[in-house]
Each structure stands twice: as structure tokens, then as C-alpha cells.
Tab-separated table of C-alpha atoms in Angstrom:
chain	number	residue	atom	x	y	z
A	1	UNK	CA	55.877	93.931	122.300
A	2	UNK	CA	54.123	94.820	119.063
A	3	UNK	CA	54.080	98.489	118.059
A	4	UNK	CA	51.188	97.961	115.680
A	5	UNK	CA	48.463	98.722	118.256
A	6	UNK	CA	48.414	102.396	117.275
A	7	UNK	CA	49.707	104.448	114.378
A	8	UNK	CA	50.201	107.944	115.789
A	9	UNK	CA	51.825	109.645	112.819
A	10	UNK	CA	50.561	109.545	109.234
A	11	UNK	CA	49.085	111.890	106.629
A	12	UNK	CA	45.994	112.178	104.445
A	13	UNK	CA	44.933	114.069	101.317
A	14	UNK	CA	44.516	117.104	103.563
A	15	UNK	CA	48.305	117.539	103.431
A	16	UNK	CA	50.850	115.340	101.625
A	17	UNK	CA	49.108	111.969	101.941
A	18	UNK	CA	47.537	109.959	99.148
A	19	UNK	CA	44.382	108.715	100.829
A	20	UNK	CA	41.242	110.087	102.460
A	21	UNK	CA	40.927	109.849	106.257
A	22	UNK	CA	38.084	107.380	105.815
A	23	UNK	CA	40.200	105.049	103.660
A	24	UNK	CA	43.079	105.297	106.121
A	25	UNK	CA	40.859	104.212	109.009
A	26	UNK	CA	39.519	101.195	107.172
A	27	UNK	CA	42.986	100.131	106.032
A	28	UNK	CA	44.487	100.657	109.486
A	29	UNK	CA	41.760	98.454	110.950
A	30	UNK	CA	42.443	95.774	108.325
A	31	UNK	CA	46.121	95.848	109.320
A	32	UNK	CA	45.184	95.195	112.941
A	33	UNK	CA	45.620	98.686	114.362
A	34	UNK	CA	43.309	99.501	117.263
A	35	UNK	CA	44.006	103.243	117.419
A	36	UNK	CA	44.945	105.989	114.946
A	37	UNK	CA	46.103	109.602	115.156
A	38	UNK	CA	46.111	111.651	111.947
A	39	UNK	CA	48.969	114.170	111.933
A	40	UNK	CA	48.684	116.123	108.710
A	41	UNK	CA	51.246	118.844	108.133
A	42	UNK	CA	50.249	122.222	109.565
A	43	UNK	CA	46.498	121.593	109.339
A	44	UNK	CA	43.783	119.823	111.302
A	45	UNK	CA	41.165	119.797	108.541
A	46	UNK	CA	41.258	116.004	108.275
A	47	UNK	CA	40.935	115.280	112.005
A	48	UNK	CA	37.156	115.587	112.074
A	49	UNK	CA	36.751	113.123	109.209
A	50	UNK	CA	39.243	110.638	110.652
A	51	UNK	CA	37.794	110.687	114.145
A	52	UNK	CA	34.269	110.284	112.797
A	53	UNK	CA	35.389	107.307	110.695
A	54	UNK	CA	37.328	105.839	113.626
A	55	UNK	CA	34.229	105.900	115.833
A	56	UNK	CA	32.265	104.037	113.179
A	57	UNK	CA	35.072	101.476	112.831
A	58	UNK	CA	35.453	100.982	116.582
A	59	UNK	CA	38.987	102.406	116.729
A	60	UNK	CA	40.362	104.846	119.284
A	61	UNK	CA	41.572	108.181	117.920
A	62	UNK	CA	42.911	111.560	119.034
A	63	UNK	CA	43.431	114.920	117.361
A	64	UNK	CA	46.866	115.481	115.857
A	65	UNK	CA	49.039	117.682	113.676
A	66	UNK	CA	52.659	117.708	112.530
A	67	UNK	CA	54.019	121.239	112.823
A	68	UNK	CA	56.867	122.700	110.815
A	69	UNK	CA	59.145	124.666	113.169
A	70	UNK	CA	62.427	126.522	113.345
A	71	UNK	CA	64.788	127.117	116.237
A	72	UNK	CA	68.401	127.729	117.205
A	73	UNK	CA	68.795	123.969	117.751
A	74	UNK	CA	67.576	122.962	114.315
A	75	UNK	CA	64.206	122.797	112.616
A	76	UNK	CA	62.520	119.685	113.990
A	77	UNK	CA	59.041	118.611	113.080
A	78	UNK	CA	56.824	118.577	116.130
A	79	UNK	CA	53.804	116.323	116.470
A	80	UNK	CA	51.026	117.762	118.615
A	81	UNK	CA	48.505	115.232	119.929
A	82	UNK	CA	45.236	115.378	121.874
A	83	UNK	CA	44.865	119.160	121.879
A	84	UNK	CA	41.638	121.138	121.848
A	85	UNK	CA	41.082	121.971	118.187
A	86	UNK	CA	38.810	124.869	119.166
A	87	UNK	CA	41.438	126.542	121.347
A	88	UNK	CA	41.745	130.177	120.204
A	89	UNK	CA	45.527	130.309	120.452
A	90	UNK	CA	45.856	127.072	118.467
A	91	UNK	CA	43.401	128.317	115.862
A	92	UNK	CA	45.420	131.507	115.373
A	93	UNK	CA	48.633	129.502	114.944
A	94	UNK	CA	47.082	127.202	112.355
A	95	UNK	CA	45.513	130.112	110.477
A	96	UNK	CA	49.002	131.582	110.191
A	97	UNK	CA	50.921	128.497	109.132
A	98	UNK	CA	48.434	126.513	107.032
A	99	UNK	CA	48.784	128.903	104.034
A	100	UNK	CA	52.601	128.669	104.079
A	101	UNK	CA	52.966	125.503	102.005
A	102	UNK	CA	50.014	126.509	99.843
A	103	UNK	CA	51.728	129.705	98.777
A	104	UNK	CA	55.027	127.922	98.182
A	105	UNK	CA	53.279	125.288	96.058
A	106	UNK	CA	51.477	127.966	94.078
A	107	UNK	CA	54.772	129.723	93.328
A	108	UNK	CA	56.416	126.463	92.244
A	109	UNK	CA	53.399	125.535	90.100
A	110	UNK	CA	53.414	128.837	88.208
A	111	UNK	CA	57.206	128.685	87.867
A	112	UNK	CA	57.044	125.197	86.363
A	113	UNK	CA	54.456	126.262	83.802
A	114	UNK	CA	56.456	129.361	82.905
A	115	UNK	CA	59.711	127.501	82.320
A	116	UNK	CA	58.022	124.567	80.590
A	117	UNK	CA	59.111	121.847	83.036
A	118	UNK	CA	55.546	121.294	84.246
A	119	UNK	CA	53.145	119.933	81.670
A	120	UNK	CA	50.196	122.265	81.000
A	121	UNK	CA	46.553	121.314	81.259
A	122	UNK	CA	45.304	122.668	84.599
A	123	UNK	CA	45.246	125.970	86.448
A	124	UNK	CA	45.890	126.624	90.110
A	125	UNK	CA	42.189	127.344	90.513
A	126	UNK	CA	41.499	123.843	89.180
A	127	UNK	CA	43.589	122.444	92.030
A	128	UNK	CA	41.730	124.510	94.631
A	129	UNK	CA	38.378	123.459	93.179
A	130	UNK	CA	39.304	119.759	93.162
A	131	UNK	CA	40.012	119.783	96.927
A	132	UNK	CA	37.416	122.211	98.303
A	133	UNK	CA	37.833	121.159	101.961
A	134	UNK	CA	41.611	121.695	102.034
A	135	UNK	CA	43.364	124.708	103.491
A	136	UNK	CA	46.836	123.227	102.850
A	137	UNK	CA	48.010	122.480	99.323
A	138	UNK	CA	51.291	120.909	98.258
A	139	UNK	CA	52.562	119.161	95.142
A	140	UNK	CA	50.518	116.045	95.968
A	141	UNK	CA	47.196	117.734	95.201
A	142	UNK	CA	48.597	119.093	91.939
A	143	UNK	CA	49.854	115.666	90.892
A	144	UNK	CA	46.655	113.874	91.864
A	145	UNK	CA	44.609	116.176	89.651
A	146	UNK	CA	47.086	115.871	86.779
A	147	UNK	CA	46.899	112.084	86.972
A	148	UNK	CA	43.104	112.282	86.946
A	149	UNK	CA	43.277	114.441	83.827
A	150	UNK	CA	45.742	112.070	82.122
A	151	UNK	CA	48.547	114.643	82.066
A	152	UNK	CA	50.950	112.438	84.055
A	153	UNK	CA	51.051	108.735	84.897
A	154	UNK	CA	51.406	107.644	88.538
A	155	UNK	CA	54.915	106.293	87.937
A	156	UNK	CA	56.060	109.698	86.666
A	157	UNK	CA	55.682	111.382	90.047
A	158	UNK	CA	59.329	111.526	91.091
A	159	UNK	CA	61.322	111.739	87.828
A	160	UNK	CA	59.012	113.814	85.615
A	161	UNK	CA	56.871	115.791	88.040
A	162	UNK	CA	58.431	116.270	91.475
A	163	UNK	CA	62.174	116.595	90.839
A	164	UNK	CA	61.939	119.113	87.973
A	165	UNK	CA	59.378	121.301	89.712
A	166	UNK	CA	58.890	120.905	93.471
A	167	UNK	CA	62.092	119.517	95.001
A	168	UNK	CA	63.738	121.515	97.775
A	169	UNK	CA	67.033	120.764	96.017
A	170	UNK	CA	66.159	122.873	92.985
A	171	UNK	CA	68.327	125.873	92.177
A	172	UNK	CA	65.637	128.466	91.621
A	173	UNK	CA	65.603	131.703	89.713
A	174	UNK	CA	66.345	134.661	91.960
A	175	UNK	CA	62.859	136.166	91.921
A	176	UNK	CA	61.161	132.879	92.790
A	177	UNK	CA	63.747	131.948	95.400
A	178	UNK	CA	63.238	135.334	97.052
A	179	UNK	CA	59.482	134.809	97.049
A	180	UNK	CA	59.766	131.402	98.680
A	181	UNK	CA	62.173	132.738	101.306
A	182	UNK	CA	59.671	135.483	102.081
A	183	UNK	CA	56.851	132.942	102.456
A	184	UNK	CA	58.931	130.891	104.849
A	185	UNK	CA	60.089	133.909	106.827
A	186	UNK	CA	56.535	134.764	107.890
A	187	UNK	CA	55.194	131.242	107.858
A	188	UNK	CA	57.424	129.024	109.972
A	189	UNK	CA	56.828	129.461	113.717
A	190	UNK	CA	59.418	129.146	116.450
A	191	UNK	CA	59.690	125.715	118.065
A	192	UNK	CA	59.126	127.024	121.587
A	193	UNK	CA	56.036	128.939	120.433
A	194	UNK	CA	54.513	125.771	118.989
A	195	UNK	CA	55.340	123.720	122.086
A	196	UNK	CA	53.727	126.352	124.283
A	197	UNK	CA	50.652	126.576	122.044
A	198	UNK	CA	50.104	122.804	122.026
A	199	UNK	CA	50.349	122.714	125.803
A	200	UNK	CA	48.084	125.752	126.156
A	201	UNK	CA	45.517	123.870	124.070
A	202	UNK	CA	45.776	120.919	126.448
A	203	UNK	CA	47.838	118.749	124.104
A	204	UNK	CA	51.062	116.764	124.115
A	205	UNK	CA	54.045	118.075	122.071
A	206	UNK	CA	56.270	115.268	120.752
A	207	UNK	CA	59.490	115.590	118.748
A	208	UNK	CA	58.971	113.716	115.482
A	209	UNK	CA	61.512	111.225	114.062
A	210	UNK	CA	64.504	112.480	116.122
A	211	UNK	CA	67.190	110.796	114.023
A	212	UNK	CA	70.681	111.488	115.421
A	213	UNK	CA	69.197	114.093	117.788
A	214	UNK	CA	70.361	112.643	121.102
A	215	UNK	CA	72.536	115.695	121.786
A	216	UNK	CA	69.451	117.928	121.580
A	217	UNK	CA	67.166	115.869	123.807
A	218	UNK	CA	67.827	117.821	127.002
A	219	UNK	CA	67.288	121.133	125.216
A	220	UNK	CA	63.966	119.968	123.790
A	221	UNK	CA	62.942	118.762	127.243
A	222	UNK	CA	63.676	122.158	128.753
A	223	UNK	CA	61.545	123.758	126.028
A	224	UNK	CA	58.572	121.764	127.276
A	225	UNK	CA	58.244	118.718	125.020
A	226	UNK	CA	56.385	115.830	126.620
A	227	UNK	CA	57.595	112.967	124.461
A	228	UNK	CA	59.609	111.681	121.522
A	229	UNK	CA	58.900	109.345	118.677
A	230	UNK	CA	60.710	106.158	119.576
A	231	UNK	CA	59.560	103.991	116.677
A	232	UNK	CA	59.581	105.453	113.170
A	233	UNK	CA	60.961	104.334	109.771
A	234	UNK	CA	63.622	107.084	109.913
A	235	UNK	CA	65.032	105.956	113.273
A	236	UNK	CA	67.825	103.415	113.543
A	237	UNK	CA	68.414	101.032	116.449
A	238	UNK	CA	70.692	103.532	118.200
A	239	UNK	CA	68.064	106.292	117.993
A	240	UNK	CA	65.337	104.000	119.288
A	241	UNK	CA	67.402	102.745	122.195
A	242	UNK	CA	68.471	106.226	123.276
A	243	UNK	CA	65.040	107.852	123.152
A	244	UNK	CA	63.323	104.866	124.720
A	245	UNK	CA	65.701	105.133	127.692
A	246	UNK	CA	65.465	108.941	127.769
A	247	UNK	CA	61.671	108.861	127.850
A	248	UNK	CA	61.683	106.255	130.592
A	249	UNK	CA	64.133	108.283	132.683
A	250	UNK	CA	62.107	111.491	132.366
A	251	UNK	CA	58.581	109.980	132.364
A	252	UNK	CA	57.836	111.093	128.806
A	253	UNK	CA	55.470	109.698	126.207
A	254	UNK	CA	56.907	107.170	123.726
A	255	UNK	CA	55.044	107.382	120.445
A	256	UNK	CA	55.530	106.574	116.802
A	257	UNK	CA	53.962	106.012	113.428
A	258	UNK	CA	54.732	105.227	109.814
A	259	UNK	CA	54.588	108.845	108.606
A	260	UNK	CA	54.744	108.896	104.785
A	261	UNK	CA	55.853	105.262	104.530
A	262	UNK	CA	54.269	101.851	104.775
A	263	UNK	CA	50.913	100.570	103.547
A	264	UNK	CA	48.959	103.507	105.007
A	265	UNK	CA	51.660	106.023	104.076
A	266	UNK	CA	51.772	106.202	100.297
A	267	UNK	CA	51.736	103.762	97.370
A	268	UNK	CA	55.423	104.285	96.591
A	269	UNK	CA	56.376	103.042	100.066
A	270	UNK	CA	53.725	100.364	100.510
A	271	UNK	CA	56.474	97.739	100.728
A	272	UNK	CA	57.638	99.189	104.066
A	273	UNK	CA	56.313	96.919	106.859
A	274	UNK	CA	53.261	98.203	108.725
A	275	UNK	CA	55.100	97.788	112.046
A	276	UNK	CA	58.125	99.826	110.924
A	277	UNK	CA	56.714	102.631	113.018
A	278	UNK	CA	53.986	102.746	115.610
A	279	UNK	CA	53.041	102.705	119.260
A	280	UNK	CA	52.445	99.853	121.667
A	281	UNK	CA	49.160	99.419	123.475
A	282	UNK	CA	50.822	100.249	126.792
A	283	UNK	CA	52.311	103.504	125.535
A	284	UNK	CA	49.208	104.573	123.614
A	285	UNK	CA	46.962	104.041	126.612
A	286	UNK	CA	49.298	106.144	128.742
A	287	UNK	CA	48.626	108.939	126.265
A	288	UNK	CA	44.921	108.214	125.904
A	289	UNK	CA	44.481	108.352	129.683
A	290	UNK	CA	47.004	111.203	129.992
A	291	UNK	CA	48.904	109.369	132.701
A	292	UNK	CA	52.071	111.460	132.219
A	293	UNK	CA	50.406	114.856	132.046
């Protein structure tokens, strides 16, 4: 059965994606998708634009967000789907976590300029002004503006821009490293808190790309998750088989998407097949009709 009916996990320019929600809808429709769920990192700013565009295009859509979390059983990403975006508890959570990556990116930007590894030509305020609707900023917004200004070429993203300045693998100077640790200490919410908030807002919490996480499945279930991604570019055949069976056994939602890969992920990964991650019509409609809670 084809998984290309719905893409329930991808990103836009409102987080670390390369395209507007409107472009993503049109391209998803051209690829044959019938439903889309935008899951930007730690923000829902793009949901309104995507759902409006989806209605015009005749596609089904739901609200979504990919949350950064931390817990004693690892730090999984958690996709929240079909929650009330006006829920007060959800709003408070997003207002707390949306600035986390923005502050980290700002620190890395200033650090790169100071040490000379980041080419000069723009200010942080220039980045904020270029994306006035965003409340989440990462290296992608910085790079997009620098390409527009002719400071970098698109093919220089990884070797000349990202790796010297924004990679998590960088060995940072003590003062900057301490600042980033402080940002993360107040920014990253507990996994159980996020699960509870999504459910309180009427949504469905789903563990994203659970590669080699079979041993944690029961623990996540006890925390209140209502599904797992069972089809995603990061999952191998063993992962898919286990979580498909686990979801069937426990009457959980089986979802998936292409994330930051494939033709609606980002240009660098456009060669990844569109059906490398996604959701079948049967499984999406279970979610759309909320047949499993």
C-alpha cells in the first residue's frame, strides 16, 4: 500500500525548511499527496499558511509541530498533530521553547563573525527583518539571506557555512559553550510535559523517527504517546517492522513523513524518493477521524 497519500512530517521556512508553506502544498499536490501536516520545529507559525493553502488546493491538512524534548530515556523528537493551536497551555509551552533555537543561532552567528569563520555582510537584525513572521530562527534563515546578498553560494552551505559555524560537533570556546548550555537548560522541555500538553490541547503525540528505539517503546507508551512514525527516511526495515507491529498490537497511530529529506524536504536531499517516508490513506484517515482517540 502506498505511503504517499499523506506527508505528516516536514518543515518550512518557519523553522529549518527551505520553502514556504504555500510552495510545499503545491509541490506536495504535484507529487500526488492528498494530505499534508506541517511539523516545523518548536513553532506553529507556518500552520495557518499551510492549512489555508491546503484548502485552496483541495488537500486535507492538520495542525502539527515537532517538539524538541529531553528525558531519562533519551531526547526524542516528538511530533504533535491535530491539537488546538489556541489552547492556553500549548501556547505557554510554545512561547517558552520557540526562542530557544533563536538564541542559540544568535550566539553562533555572533561567534562566527567574531572569530572570522562567518563571512561578514549582514547583521542579526537583518535576519530578523528578512523573516518578519518567524518566531524561530536557525542557521537556515541566516544562510538564505546571505545567499540573497551574494555572500555565499548555495553549494557552500555545508562546507563553508554550516560546519565552521553552526554544527553541533563544534568545539566551542568556553564562554559561548556555557551560554548555549544555559539556553538549552531553560529551553528544552521534559518529554512527559510535552506529551501531556499535546493531549491537553486535544492532539496526538507521536514519537518521531524512532530508529533503534524498540527497547524504549513500552516506556514511551506509558508516558502517554499515541503513535509512532513507522515510515521515515531514518528508519530501516527492522525499525519499520517492529513499530508497525507494536502500533497494531496497542491500537496506536502509524504515521510518517519525509522530514528534511526528499523533494519537499530540501534541495540537497531532493534525490530521496518522495515515498521514502509518509502515511497511507488508511492510517491518515484513522487520524483525521480520530478513530484511535
